Amino acid sequence: MVATQETIDKVKEVSSTYKYGFVTDLEAEKAPLGLSEDIVKFISHKKKEPKWLLEWRLKAYKKWLSMEAPNWAMVDFPEINFQDIYYYSAPKTKPKLNSLDEVDPELLRTYEKLGIPIKEQQVLAGVAVDYVFDSVSVATTFREKLAKEGIIFCPISEAVQSHPDLVKKYIGSVIPISDNYYAALNSAVFTDGSFVYIPKGVKCPMELSTYFRINEQNSGQFERTLIIAEDNTYVSYLEGCTAPQRDENQLHAAVVELVAMNNAEIKYSTVQNWYPGDKDGRGGIYNFVTKRGNCLGKKSKISWTQVETGSAITWKYPSCVLKGDDSVGEFYSVAVANNAQQADTGTKMIHIGKNTKSTIISKGISAGKAQNTYRGQVQIQKNAKGSRNFTQCDSLLIGDKCGAHTVPYINQFTPHARVEHEATTSKISEDQLFYCLQRGLDTEQATSLIVNGFCKEVMKELPMEFAVEAQKLIGISLEGSVG
Amino acid sequence: MPLLEIKKAKLKLDNKDILKGLSLSVSSGEVHAIMGPNGSGKSTLSYMLAGRDGYELESGEVFLQGQALSDMEADERARSGLFLAFQYPVELPGVGGMSFLREAVNSRRKFLGEGELDHLAFVKEARKVASKMFVKDDMLKRAVNVGFSGGEKKRFEILQMAMLKPKVSILDETDSGLDVDALKIVSDGVNAQRNDENAIVVITHYQRLLDYIVPDFVHILSDGRIIKSGGPELALEVEKNGYAGLINAA
Ligand SMILES: Nc1ncnc2c1ncn2[C@@H]1O[C@H](COP(=O)(O)OP(=O)(O)OP(=O)(O)O)[C@@H](O)[C@H]1O
Ligand SMILES: [Mg+2]
């Protein structure tokens, strides 16, 4: 799939500026600056949470205090001052969830600028969108249609109220609070996110989608998403992210947990377009995210597809724990790093059950002075006989000041398994560019075309309507990197 | 006014003189053939015309329809109607042939002030042209030139030419690697595009191609210069006696 003419026009139209760099002028209701036990209580109180959840948060907070920020990733940034962040910010005009007409028009305009007008989205074939505006979900669409199937799709804060048993049972079951520094932090202060529950035997009839957006200055965003797919189900979920342009850095530390039971399939796609900072590395989002899926059931399948074009620093490893026999984990990734961006991303495939299979296709694109690292772990445990992994890591370099690194870790504890790893590094060759130019394409068109060609295997995994958007983003984010 | 005018072109590569004052004038409706020994500068000439980086003239001038090429980047030259069929077409992994063609054609159409073709209209046109060239639809779906046989690559070049409707086409050894039948098909494809408003320059080593694409002029390029020009009979002479006599006489 390649860039359309529309893509090219889009690329030109945004020229060197970040397209989504506008700020919505809404008075936010904030918690006081900084982090303390009181702030954790404030958040929990604001959300009228049950006692068990407050206790869970406090436990996570205590754990976090005892942990150290990790420093093993190949990224470089000044220490984060966690006392200089607002942990709770909600748009003041509390929107009514039932009727879009009552949503603050300023908010609706923001969505329009993002290119996702709610009204249009509703009409658009089968996409249900759960909007997260800073920390509170303001509108949820298509909920009724889903409810008919017994599917629950709502903000997690709401699920805490309406389905406390499910939340209590699964939250932290895939990523425990002590998992890592940022997961502990998220567990203490998460404000919102999505909750999806697919009951037995139901194939979700539409793509579920959430657009995240960080708006408030200095407000870290800590979403928490939990998706549970019962036996014999299918669900495809897409998250898209965009944040306005800022000079300071913002922290984004989300946690996503997926649970797949027998013969259940979860497809989780991300198009991440947070503000990457300027050419010299000022500003931009720190995207430190923990995502993991448990393939608990037999023949279950979890598939992560990500297109990461934004953020100053991306640090994430969507992973699969393949417990169920014959379960399948997949990771398809495109990570673009331009200018001063740093990306350290990859996956972990933990094979526990018999005959489990995993596939990793990673496409890293580096331009400018950017550093792009694939870091992946494949672990085949003792009982995972007959398991197989195939990993392919391709790096594409544009220019000679950027870097690509591949760091595979393979731990195999049974000889009855097969692990394959292939890696390539290539450049956009002068020959290729000239060939395209000779056919009348300009440099940006040519680059976009070649890069999208390089990413094709991953792009085809994205839901159709988002593939086009993702192609555009790749073109936009590499703009000016060649010629 | 000639469509293409090369005046005393001099060009160095890596500090070595490659083109040493080459002049050539090509008018509309004409087909010119350029023959010459290996390493005489034929491909260099074609890259220079197409505006490849590093192939800038040291001195001399080139005009395309009266416009100085030195002011134009490679992509502008292409959109203005200069086409080069590569001696070694380049692979573009993952880039579908149909999409590539469409971007190319729409760039050219935009330049000509014609509207862009919508997807369906384009696919229809591409299939029509492809079937004339006996290019299977399947090849248009594959990534550009990836895994194409030598002959398929050359066919795909001429298919692109047919889609882009250039003013001046330079075919660099399009015949090499073609089997007898393919040579005929490709030649027919080229001939079908000959008209009074365009011009074609064919670079070849073999007289055989010129039986199919009959040139108005034949030029012998040796050591960076055109040492002799004539009619189709000159190609027959080369075929019979080789270049040595011609070069010694020059
Ligand atoms: N980048 C370069 N640096 C130095 N010399 C070069 C470079 N590229 C080509 N040459 C030389 O320039 C000369 C002309 O090469 P060119 O490819 O134009 O020849 P040609 O006439 O097309 O030959 P053939 O018939 O084999 O295709 C050769 O001697 C070649 O070695
Ligand atoms: Mg040559």
XYZ file of C-alpha atoms and ligand atoms in Angstrom, chain B residues 37-44 46-47 87-88 172-173 203 205, ligand 2:
17
model
C 31.417 0.497 -27.281
C 31.087 -0.445 -23.623
C 32.104 2.387 -21.371
C 31.862 5.034 -24.080
C 29.451 7.130 -22.019
C 25.971 6.160 -23.230
C 24.408 5.570 -19.841
C 26.243 8.579 -18.483
C 21.184 9.337 -20.234
C 21.722 10.032 -16.506
C 19.436 -0.044 -18.428
C 19.111 -1.541 -14.948
C 18.981 2.653 -22.492
C 19.599 -0.863 -23.824
C 20.681 3.299 -26.967
C 24.432 -2.500 -29.007
Mg 25.214 1.715 -20.353
